[in-house]
PDB file of C-alpha atoms in Angstrom:
ATOM      1  CA  MET A   1      32.208  39.928  49.158  1.00 49.00           C
ATOM      2  CA  LYS A   2      34.484  37.303  47.302  1.00 46.00           C
ATOM      3  CA  LYS A   3      33.213  34.722  49.719  1.00 43.00           C
ATOM      4  CA  TYR A   4      29.552  35.427  48.929  1.00 44.00           C
ATOM      5  CA  VAL A   5      30.216  35.115  45.179  1.00 42.00           C
ATOM      6  CA  VAL A   6      32.190  31.899  45.775  1.00 41.00           C
ATOM      7  CA  LEU A   7      29.300  30.401  47.807  1.00 39.00           C
ATOM      8  CA  PHE A   8      26.623  31.460  45.446  1.00 43.00           C
ATOM      9  CA  LEU A   9      28.596  29.835  42.502  1.00 41.00           C
ATOM     10  CA  LEU A  10      28.943  26.940  44.429  1.00 45.00           C
ATOM     11  CA  ILE A  11      25.218  26.739  45.324  1.00 45.00           C
ATOM     12  CA  SER A  12      24.263  27.040  41.703  1.00 45.00           C
ATOM     13  CA  GLY A  13      26.789  24.355  40.576  1.00 47.00           C
ATOM     14  CA  ILE A  14      25.182  22.091  43.087  1.00 43.00           C
ATOM     15  CA  SER A  15      21.459  22.782  42.022  1.00 45.00           C
ATOM     16  CA  PHE A  16      22.550  22.471  38.449  1.00 44.00           C
ATOM     17  CA  ALA A  17      24.083  19.079  39.074  1.00 47.00           C
ATOM     18  CA  GLN A  18      20.938  17.794  40.887  1.00 47.00           C
ATOM     19  CA  GLU A  19      18.677  18.596  37.794  1.00 52.00           C
ATOM     20  CA  LYS A  20      19.432  15.689  36.017  1.00 60.00           C
ATOM     21  CA  ASP A  21      17.240  14.624  32.908  1.00 64.00           C
ATOM     22  CA  THR A  22      15.571  11.631  34.448  1.00 72.00           C
ATOM     23  CA  THR A  23      14.600  10.169  31.022  1.00 74.00           C
ATOM     24  CA  LEU A  24      18.089   9.526  30.096  1.00 88.00           C
ATOM     25  CA  TYR A  25      19.961   5.957  30.209  1.00 92.00           C
ATOM     26  CA  LYS A  26      16.574   4.032  30.514  1.00 93.00           C
ATOM     27  CA  TRP A  27      13.788   2.692  28.359  1.00 94.00           C
ATOM     28  CA  ASN A  28      10.748   4.627  28.326  1.00 95.00           C
ATOM     29  CA  PRO A  29       7.600   2.618  27.184  1.00 96.00           C
ATOM     30  CA  SER A  30       4.200   3.896  26.360  1.00 95.00           C
ATOM     31  CA  LEU A  31       1.033   1.708  25.276  1.00 94.00           C
ATOM     32  CA  MET A  32      -2.389   3.415  24.598  1.00 92.00           C
ATOM     33  CA  THR A  33      -5.380   1.084  23.252  1.00 93.00           C
ATOM     34  CA  GLY A  34      -8.541   2.542  21.786  1.00 93.00           C
ATOM     35  CA  LEU A  35     -12.054   1.573  20.411  1.00 95.00           C
ATOM     36  CA  ASN A  36     -13.683   3.865  18.114  1.00 93.00           C
ATOM     37  CA  VAL A  37     -17.479   3.410  17.533  1.00 92.00           C
ATOM     38  CA  SER A  38     -20.092   5.127  15.138  1.00 91.00           C
ATOM     39  CA  GLN A  39     -23.817   3.832  15.069  1.00 92.00           C
ATOM     40  CA  ILE A  40     -27.277   4.759  13.714  1.00 92.00           C
ATOM     41  CA  ALA A  41     -30.380   2.997  14.077  1.00 93.00           C
ATOM     42  CA  PHE A  42     -34.001   3.580  12.737  1.00 90.00           C
ATOM     43  CA  SER A  43     -37.445   2.439  13.747  1.00 87.00           C
ATOM     44  CA  ASN A  44     -40.439   3.120  11.646  1.00 84.00           C
ATOM     45  CA  TRP A  45     -38.411   5.906   9.853  1.00 87.00           C
ATOM     46  CA  THR A  46     -40.453   7.377   6.852  1.00 81.00           C
ATOM     47  CA  GLN A  47     -37.485   9.281   5.632  1.00 84.00           C
ATOM     48  CA  GLY A  48     -35.574   6.342   4.701  1.00 80.00           C
ATOM     49  CA  GLY A  49     -32.039   5.282   5.774  1.00 84.00           C
ATOM     50  CA  GLU A  50     -30.576   1.943   6.993  1.00 90.00           C
ATOM     51  CA  ASN A  51     -29.089   0.911  10.430  1.00 94.00           C
ATOM     52  CA  SER A  52     -25.584   0.974  10.487  1.00 95.00           C
ATOM     53  CA  ILE A  53     -22.446   0.354  12.792  1.00 95.00           C
ATOM     54  CA  THR A  54     -19.092   0.910  12.632  1.00 95.00           C
ATOM     55  CA  TRP A  55     -16.060  -0.042  15.162  1.00 96.00           C
ATOM     56  CA  THR A  56     -12.364   0.219  15.320  1.00 96.00           C
ATOM     57  CA  ALA A  57      -9.949  -0.932  17.574  1.00 96.00           C
ATOM     58  CA  THR A  58      -6.534   0.554  17.752  1.00 95.00           C
ATOM     59  CA  GLY A  59      -3.190   0.034  19.563  1.00 95.00           C
ATOM     60  CA  ASP A  60      -0.237   2.213  19.872  1.00 95.00           C
ATOM     61  CA  PHE A  61       3.041   1.128  21.444  1.00 97.00           C
ATOM     62  CA  GLY A  62       5.978   3.240  21.938  1.00 96.00           C
ATOM     63  CA  LEU A  63       9.701   2.490  23.391  1.00 97.00           C
ATOM     64  CA  LYS A  64      12.185   5.032  23.554  1.00 96.00           C
ATOM     65  CA  TYR A  65      15.873   5.065  24.792  1.00 97.00           C
ATOM     66  CA  LYS A  66      18.197   8.248  25.066  1.00 95.00           C
ATOM     67  CA  THR A  67      21.382   9.223  25.989  1.00 96.00           C
ATOM     68  CA  GLU A  68      23.385  12.377  25.592  1.00 93.00           C
ATOM     69  CA  THR A  69      24.284  11.519  22.033  1.00 96.00           C
ATOM     70  CA  TRP A  70      22.238   8.529  20.941  1.00 96.00           C
ATOM     71  CA  TYR A  71      18.412   8.325  20.714  1.00 96.00           C
ATOM     72  CA  PHE A  72      16.295   5.543  19.614  1.00 98.00           C
ATOM     73  CA  LYS A  73      12.764   5.548  18.999  1.00 97.00           C
ATOM     74  CA  ASN A  74      10.378   2.480  18.238  1.00 98.00           C
ATOM     75  CA  GLN A  75       6.641   2.786  17.447  1.00 97.00           C
ATOM     76  CA  LEU A  76       4.164  -0.165  16.876  1.00 98.00           C
ATOM     77  CA  LYS A  77       0.757   0.441  15.506  1.00 96.00           C
ATOM     78  CA  ALA A  78      -2.169  -1.258  14.767  1.00 97.00           C
ATOM     79  CA  ALA A  79      -5.688  -0.909  13.677  1.00 96.00           C
ATOM     80  CA  TYR A  80      -8.437  -3.176  12.566  1.00 98.00           C
ATOM     81  CA  GLY A  81     -12.355  -2.217  11.870  1.00 97.00           C
ATOM     82  CA  ARG A  82     -15.495  -3.425  10.572  1.00 97.00           C
ATOM     83  CA  THR A  83     -18.885  -2.034   9.399  1.00 96.00           C
ATOM     84  CA  LYS A  84     -22.295  -3.366   8.769  1.00 96.00           C
ATOM     85  CA  GLN A  85     -25.013  -1.701   7.239  1.00 92.00           C
ATOM     86  CA  GLY A  86     -28.555  -2.811   6.978  1.00 91.00           C
ATOM     87  CA  GLY A  87     -28.767  -6.386   6.401  1.00 88.00           C
ATOM     88  CA  ASN A  88     -25.318  -6.665   4.815  1.00 91.00           C
ATOM     89  CA  ASP A  89     -22.534  -8.684   6.277  1.00 93.00           C
ATOM     90  CA  PHE A  90     -19.774  -7.067   8.294  1.00 96.00           C
ATOM     91  CA  ILE A  91     -16.981  -5.575   5.978  1.00 96.00           C
ATOM     92  CA  THR A  92     -13.401  -4.444   6.633  1.00 96.00           C
ATOM     93  CA  ASN A  93     -12.775  -0.404   6.740  1.00 94.00           C
ATOM     94  CA  ASP A  94      -9.403  -0.709   8.628  1.00 95.00           C
ATOM     95  CA  ASN A  95      -6.489  -3.197   8.408  1.00 97.00           C
ATOM     96  CA  GLU A  96      -2.995  -1.948   9.172  1.00 97.00           C
ATOM     97  CA  LEU A  97       0.216  -2.701  11.060  1.00 98.00           C
ATOM     98  CA  PHE A  98       2.819  -0.372  11.021  1.00 98.00           C
ATOM     99  CA  LEU A  99       6.339  -0.460  12.891  1.00 98.00           C
ATOM    100  CA  GLU A 100       8.973   2.076  12.657  1.00 98.00           C
ATOM    101  CA  SER A 101      12.532   2.169  14.338  1.00 98.00           C
ATOM    102  CA  VAL A 102      14.672   5.224  14.102  1.00 98.00           C
ATOM    103  CA  ILE A 103      17.976   5.615  15.603  1.00 98.00           C
ATOM    104  CA  SER A 104      19.757   8.999  15.461  1.00 98.00           C
ATOM    105  CA  TYR A 105      23.114  10.506  16.965  1.00 98.00           C
ATOM    106  CA  HIS A 106      23.634  13.880  18.078  1.00 95.00           C
ATOM    107  CA  ILE A 107      26.597  15.837  17.029  1.00 94.00           C
ATOM    108  CA  PHE A 108      27.196  18.731  19.384  1.00 92.00           C
ATOM    109  CA  GLY A 109      27.080  21.947  17.121  1.00 91.00           C
ATOM    110  CA  TRP A 110      25.395  20.519  14.380  1.00 95.00           C
ATOM    111  CA  GLN A 111      21.722  21.628  13.407  1.00 95.00           C
ATOM    112  CA  VAL A 112      20.832  18.330  12.025  1.00 98.00           C
ATOM    113  CA  ASP A 113      21.471  14.782  13.379  1.00 98.00           C
ATOM    114  CA  PRO A 114      22.432  11.531  11.181  1.00 98.00           C
ATOM    115  CA  TYR A 115      19.835   9.043  11.488  1.00 99.00           C
ATOM    116  CA  PHE A 116      18.993   5.458  10.076  1.00 99.00           C
ATOM    117  CA  SER A 117      15.608   4.200  10.019  1.00 98.00           C
ATOM    118  CA  ASN A 118      13.485   1.078   9.426  1.00 98.00           C
ATOM    119  CA  THR A 119       9.993   1.090   8.665  1.00 98.00           C
ATOM    120  CA  VAL A 120       7.328  -2.264   8.022  1.00 98.00           C
ATOM    121  CA  ARG A 121       3.852  -1.577   6.651  1.00 98.00           C
ATOM    122  CA  THR A 122       1.299  -4.478   5.928  1.00 98.00           C
ATOM    123  CA  GLN A 123      -2.200  -5.507   6.570  1.00 97.00           C
ATOM    124  CA  LEU A 124      -3.380  -7.436   9.907  1.00 97.00           C
ATOM    125  CA  THR A 125      -5.569 -10.053   7.726  1.00 97.00           C
ATOM    126  CA  LYS A 126      -7.107 -10.381   4.433  1.00 97.00           C
ATOM    127  CA  GLY A 127      -8.161  -7.147   2.329  1.00 97.00           C
ATOM    128  CA  PHE A 128     -11.132  -7.151  -0.144  1.00 96.00           C
ATOM    129  CA  ASP A 129     -12.526  -4.926  -2.923  1.00 94.00           C
ATOM    130  CA  TYR A 130     -15.968  -4.546  -2.056  1.00 94.00           C
ATOM    131  CA  SER A 131     -17.094  -3.089  -5.313  1.00 90.00           C
ATOM    132  CA  THR A 132     -17.171  -6.030  -7.170  1.00 92.00           C
ATOM    133  CA  THR A 133     -19.946  -8.832  -6.614  1.00 90.00           C
ATOM    134  CA  PRO A 134     -18.889 -11.167  -4.985  1.00 91.00           C
ATOM    135  CA  GLU A 135     -16.161  -9.088  -3.261  1.00 94.00           C
ATOM    136  CA  THR A 136     -12.587  -9.768  -4.334  1.00 96.00           C
ATOM    137  CA  GLN A 137      -9.609 -10.607  -2.093  1.00 96.00           C
ATOM    138  CA  ILE A 138      -6.899  -8.093  -2.868  1.00 95.00           C
ATOM    139  CA  ALA A 139      -4.415  -8.452   0.024  1.00 97.00           C
ATOM    140  CA  ASP A 140      -3.439 -10.465   2.996  1.00 98.00           C
ATOM    141  CA  PHE A 141      -0.828 -10.375   5.599  1.00 97.00           C
ATOM    142  CA  PHE A 142       2.423  -9.289   4.128  1.00 97.00           C
ATOM    143  CA  ASP A 143       0.929  -9.817   0.671  1.00 97.00           C
ATOM    144  CA  PRO A 144       1.884  -6.986   0.107  1.00 96.00           C
ATOM    145  CA  GLY A 145       4.593  -5.994   2.466  1.00 97.00           C
ATOM    146  CA  TYR A 146       6.472  -2.894   2.412  1.00 97.00           C
ATOM    147  CA  ILE A 147       9.720  -2.563   4.188  1.00 98.00           C
ATOM    148  CA  THR A 148      11.877   0.657   3.956  1.00 98.00           C
ATOM    149  CA  GLN A 149      15.606   1.743   5.091  1.00 99.00           C
ATOM    150  CA  SER A 150      16.480   5.387   5.127  1.00 99.00           C
ATOM    151  CA  LEU A 151      19.777   6.817   5.986  1.00 99.00           C
ATOM    152  CA  GLY A 152      20.264  10.617   6.180  1.00 99.00           C
ATOM    153  CA  PHE A 153      19.547  13.602   8.432  1.00 99.00           C
ATOM    154  CA  THR A 154      16.659  14.582  11.024  1.00 98.00           C
ATOM    155  CA  TYR A 155      15.908  17.910  12.392  1.00 98.00           C
ATOM    156  CA  ASP A 156      14.227  18.051  15.824  1.00 92.00           C
ATOM    157  CA  LYS A 157      15.104  21.396  17.319  1.00 91.00           C
ATOM    158  CA  LEU A 158      11.385  22.495  16.882  1.00 94.00           C
ATOM    159  CA  GLU A 159       9.065  21.862  19.636  1.00 91.00           C
ATOM    160  CA  ASN A 160       6.014  20.217  17.786  1.00 96.00           C
ATOM    161  CA  ILE A 161       7.814  19.339  14.489  1.00 98.00           C
ATOM    162  CA  GLN A 162      10.291  16.494  13.671  1.00 97.00           C
ATOM    163  CA  THR A 163      11.331  16.002  10.114  1.00 98.00           C
ATOM    164  CA  ARG A 164      14.059  13.828   8.340  1.00 99.00           C
ATOM    165  CA  LEU A 165      15.379  13.326   4.824  1.00 99.00           C
ATOM    166  CA  GLY A 166      17.404  10.610   3.424  1.00 99.00           C
ATOM    167  CA  ILE A 167      18.170   8.188   0.800  1.00 99.00           C
ATOM    168  CA  ALA A 168      15.982   5.146   0.950  1.00 99.00           C
ATOM    169  CA  PHE A 169      15.905   1.366   0.042  1.00 99.00           C
ATOM    170  CA  GLN A 170      12.490   0.045  -0.367  1.00 98.00           C
ATOM    171  CA  GLU A 171      11.457  -3.665  -0.691  1.00 98.00           C
ATOM    172  CA  VAL A 172       8.115  -4.919  -1.794  1.00 97.00           C
ATOM    173  CA  ILE A 173       7.254  -8.322  -0.669  1.00 98.00           C
ATOM    174  CA  THR A 174       4.281 -10.389  -2.196  1.00 97.00           C
ATOM    175  CA  SER A 175       2.864 -13.887  -2.734  1.00 97.00           C
ATOM    176  CA  ASN A 176      -0.373 -13.946  -4.173  1.00 97.00           C
ATOM    177  CA  TYR A 177      -1.132 -10.276  -5.158  1.00 96.00           C
ATOM    178  CA  THR A 178       1.699  -9.709  -7.329  1.00 95.00           C
ATOM    179  CA  LYS A 179       0.493  -6.541  -8.988  1.00 91.00           C
ATOM    180  CA  TYR A 180       2.157  -4.602  -6.287  1.00 92.00           C
ATOM    181  CA  SER A 181       5.579  -6.095  -7.177  1.00 95.00           C
ATOM    182  CA  ASP A 182       5.543  -7.744 -10.638  1.00 94.00           C
ATOM    183  CA  ASP A 183       7.669  -5.749 -13.395  1.00 91.00           C
ATOM    184  CA  PRO A 184       5.278  -5.255 -16.279  1.00 86.00           C
ATOM    185  CA  GLU A 185       8.254  -5.252 -18.624  1.00 86.00           C
ATOM    186  CA  THR A 186       9.124  -8.857 -18.057  1.00 90.00           C
ATOM    187  CA  LEU A 187       6.154 -10.683 -19.589  1.00 84.00           C
ATOM    188  CA  ASN A 188       7.331 -13.957 -19.170  1.00 88.00           C
ATOM    189  CA  GLU A 189       8.081 -13.926 -15.491  1.00 93.00           C
ATOM    190  CA  ILE A 190       6.155 -12.783 -12.505  1.00 95.00           C
ATOM    191  CA  GLU A 191       8.118 -11.197  -9.851  1.00 96.00           C
ATOM    192  CA  LYS A 192       7.047 -11.453  -6.178  1.00 97.00           C
ATOM    193  CA  PHE A 193       9.849  -9.190  -4.880  1.00 98.00           C
ATOM    194  CA  LYS A 194      10.709  -5.780  -5.798  1.00 96.00           C
ATOM    195  CA  PHE A 195      13.655  -3.505  -4.636  1.00 97.00           C
ATOM    196  CA  GLU A 196      13.704   0.226  -5.234  1.00 97.00           C
ATOM    197  CA  THR A 197      16.043   3.104  -4.388  1.00 98.00           C
ATOM    198  CA  GLY A 198      14.986   6.449  -3.887  1.00 98.00           C
ATOM    199  CA  ILE A 199      14.720   9.576  -1.540  1.00 98.00           C
ATOM    200  CA  GLU A 200      12.453   9.642   1.610  1.00 99.00           C
ATOM    201  CA  SER A 201      11.099  12.604   3.617  1.00 99.00           C
ATOM    202  CA  VAL A 202       8.995  11.998   6.818  1.00 99.00           C
ATOM    203  CA  THR A 203       7.595  14.835   8.960  1.00 98.00           C
ATOM    204  CA  ASP A 204       5.695  14.282  12.177  1.00 98.00           C
ATOM    205  CA  ALA A 205       3.710  17.310  13.918  1.00 98.00           C
ATOM    206  CA  ASN A 206       1.611  17.407  17.141  1.00 96.00           C
ATOM    207  CA  PHE A 207      -0.166  20.592  18.158  1.00 97.00           C
ATOM    208  CA  THR A 208      -2.434  21.552  20.781  1.00 96.00           C
ATOM    209  CA  LEU A 209      -4.895  23.612  19.210  1.00 95.00           C
ATOM    210  CA  ASP A 210      -6.731  24.247  22.382  1.00 93.00           C
ATOM    211  CA  GLU A 211      -6.765  22.693  25.927  1.00 92.00           C
ATOM    212  CA  ASN A 212      -8.566  19.428  24.943  1.00 94.00           C
ATOM    213  CA  LEU A 213      -8.159  19.499  21.142  1.00 96.00           C
ATOM    214  CA  LEU A 214      -5.125  17.952  19.704  1.00 96.00           C
ATOM    215  CA  LEU A 215      -3.687  17.621  16.080  1.00 97.00           C
ATOM    216  CA  LYS A 216      -1.512  14.922  15.106  1.00 96.00           C
ATOM    217  CA  SER A 217      -0.099  14.664  11.594  1.00 98.00           C
ATOM    218  CA  LYS A 218       2.372  12.257   9.882  1.00 98.00           C
ATOM    219  CA  LEU A 219       3.513  13.237   6.033  1.00 98.00           C
ATOM    220  CA  ARG A 220       5.591  10.490   4.252  1.00 98.00           C
ATOM    221  CA  LEU A 221       6.970  11.069   0.746  1.00 98.00           C
ATOM    222  CA  PHE A 222       8.953   8.781  -1.274  1.00 98.00           C
ATOM    223  CA  SER A 223      10.325   9.009  -4.923  1.00 98.00           C
ATOM    224  CA  ARG A 224      12.395   6.722  -7.106  1.00 97.00           C
ATOM    225  CA  PHE A 225      15.516   7.777  -8.419  1.00 97.00           C
ATOM    226  CA  GLU A 226      14.463   6.715 -11.957  1.00 94.00           C
ATOM    227  CA  SER A 227      11.263   8.488 -11.617  1.00 93.00           C
ATOM    228  CA  MET A 228      11.912  11.879  -9.464  1.00 95.00           C
ATOM    229  CA  ASP A 229       8.775  13.343 -11.246  1.00 94.00           C
ATOM    230  CA  VAL A 230       6.590  10.566  -9.382  1.00 94.00           C
ATOM    231  CA  TRP A 231       6.209  10.782  -5.653  1.00 96.00           C
ATOM    232  CA  ASP A 232       4.249   8.616  -3.426  1.00 97.00           C
ATOM    233  CA  VAL A 233       2.476  10.326  -0.708  1.00 98.00           C
ATOM    234  CA  ARG A 234       0.875   9.237   2.632  1.00 97.00           C
ATOM    235  CA  TRP A 235      -0.594  11.889   4.643  1.00 98.00           C
ATOM    236  CA  ASP A 236      -2.131  10.937   7.982  1.00 97.00           C
ATOM    237  CA  ASN A 237      -4.215  13.098  10.188  1.00 97.00           C
ATOM    238  CA  THR A 238      -5.970  12.878  13.419  1.00 94.00           C
ATOM    239  CA  ILE A 239      -7.870  15.682  15.275  1.00 96.00           C
ATOM    240  CA  THR A 240      -8.683  14.462  19.029  1.00 94.00           C
ATOM    241  CA  ALA A 241     -11.031  16.320  21.253  1.00 96.00           C
ATOM    242  CA  LYS A 242     -10.844  15.106  24.923  1.00 93.00           C
ATOM    243  CA  VAL A 243     -14.288  14.855  26.639  1.00 94.00           C
ATOM    244  CA  ASN A 244     -12.479  13.457  29.684  1.00 93.00           C
ATOM    245  CA  SER A 245      -9.693  11.176  30.645  1.00 88.00           C
ATOM    246  CA  TRP A 246     -10.847   8.032  28.740  1.00 92.00           C
ATOM    247  CA  LEU A 247     -13.337   9.414  26.023  1.00 94.00           C
ATOM    248  CA  ASN A 248     -12.402  11.257  23.055  1.00 93.00           C
ATOM    249  CA  VAL A 249     -14.253  12.484  19.624  1.00 93.00           C
ATOM    250  CA  ASN A 250     -11.945  11.785  16.886  1.00 92.00           C
ATOM    251  CA  PHE A 251     -11.814  13.092  13.189  1.00 93.00           C
ATOM    252  CA  ALA A 252      -9.361  11.227  11.068  1.00 92.00           C
ATOM    253  CA  TYR A 253      -8.242  12.137   7.594  1.00 96.00           C
ATOM    254  CA  LEU A 254      -5.866   9.923   5.503  1.00 95.00           C
ATOM    255  CA  LEU A 255      -4.765  10.605   2.041  1.00 97.00           C
ATOM    256  CA  ILE A 256      -2.584   8.299  -0.022  1.00 96.00           C
ATOM    257  CA  TYR A 257      -0.912   8.501  -3.650  1.00 97.00           C
ATOM    258  CA  GLN A 258       0.940   5.291  -4.338  1.00 91.00           C
ATOM    259  CA  LYS A 259       0.914   4.657  -8.439  1.00 84.00           C
ATOM    260  CA  ASP A 260       1.685   1.006  -7.691  1.00 78.00           C
ATOM    261  CA  GLN A 261      -1.767   0.560  -5.875  1.00 80.00           C
ATOM    262  CA  SER A 262      -3.915   3.340  -7.890  1.00 84.00           C
ATOM    263  CA  PRO A 263      -3.193   5.567 -10.497  1.00 86.00           C
ATOM    264  CA  THR A 264      -5.971   8.016  -8.527  1.00 92.00           C
ATOM    265  CA  THR A 265      -5.475   9.700  -5.172  1.00 95.00           C
ATOM    266  CA  GLN A 266      -7.137   7.560  -2.435  1.00 95.00           C
ATOM    267  CA  MET A 267      -8.714   9.322   0.608  1.00 95.00           C
ATOM    268  CA  LYS A 268     -10.469   8.100   3.859  1.00 92.00           C
ATOM    269  CA  GLN A 269     -11.936  10.158   6.673  1.00 92.00           C
ATOM    270  CA  ALA A 270     -13.897   8.955   9.546  1.00 89.00           C
ATOM    271  CA  LEU A 271     -15.682  10.987  12.488  1.00 90.00           C
ATOM    272  CA  GLN A 272     -15.851   8.663  15.517  1.00 89.00           C
ATOM    273  CA  LEU A 273     -16.472   8.444  19.339  1.00 89.00           C
ATOM    274  CA  GLY A 274     -13.547   6.878  20.906  1.00 90.00           C
ATOM    275  CA  ILE A 275     -12.516   5.190  24.283  1.00 91.00           C
ATOM    276  CA  VAL A 276      -8.960   5.322  25.015  1.00 88.00           C
ATOM    277  CA  TYR A 277      -7.177   3.642  27.719  1.00 83.00           C
ATOM    278  CA  THR A 278      -3.613   4.612  28.511  1.00 84.00           C
ATOM    279  CA  ILE A 279      -1.842   1.254  30.104  1.00 82.00           C
ATOM    280  CA  LEU A 280       1.638   2.795  30.027  1.00 78.00           C
TER     281      LEU A 280
END
């Protein structure tokens, strides 16, 4: 009987040893591109309306590396879109570049892992305020540019939610559009660089609502130490309904509150048909 027990334990040990995590100790890249389109056209339409077309091109590149204790996660996202209504010229409706790198260290027995992150957010090209006539340029590539470093703890034990909280250092870089970096208290000087310290919280959530219905959400909060009662908020949500392997219907909702950009809450939502191609 003892021989059978020993044989069973040996077989179990061999089987367990063979079930290795194949994602460890190698880079795992991913790349997804997409084109979202919304269009309406009229011909001899007596109830009013104008022809319009909206398109947005997106790219999402990820690169991950994992060991038994270290975890590296990198993401590069870009989006650029244009809208044309009636006889008007095309205007920009999406214009963003986002880069995030996170490194965390797993300590056995701990519920949270220490991490360090670096994020960069800016525009791909020129940005305009179309509420004025003529339109007014208000931004350009890295004008402004936001760079944030954060050091703290991350919790990723839940299947669909990862969250992190840490002390943050944020740099705002400008060239021509200095309202984002200028200190109003220094009347005789215009600052093109602003350094801020505070607390940053970032939460990522991914849920499968149905077989072909996905929800992706990212909430970022930042508060400066000198004004802890004021928080910058960026809440980015996307619901994707898969029609087939390459065609999606996308609903996007973005909420932003950032006092140095606007004293009021900003909101953007879009419902579009999207063509998605997974390269990696």
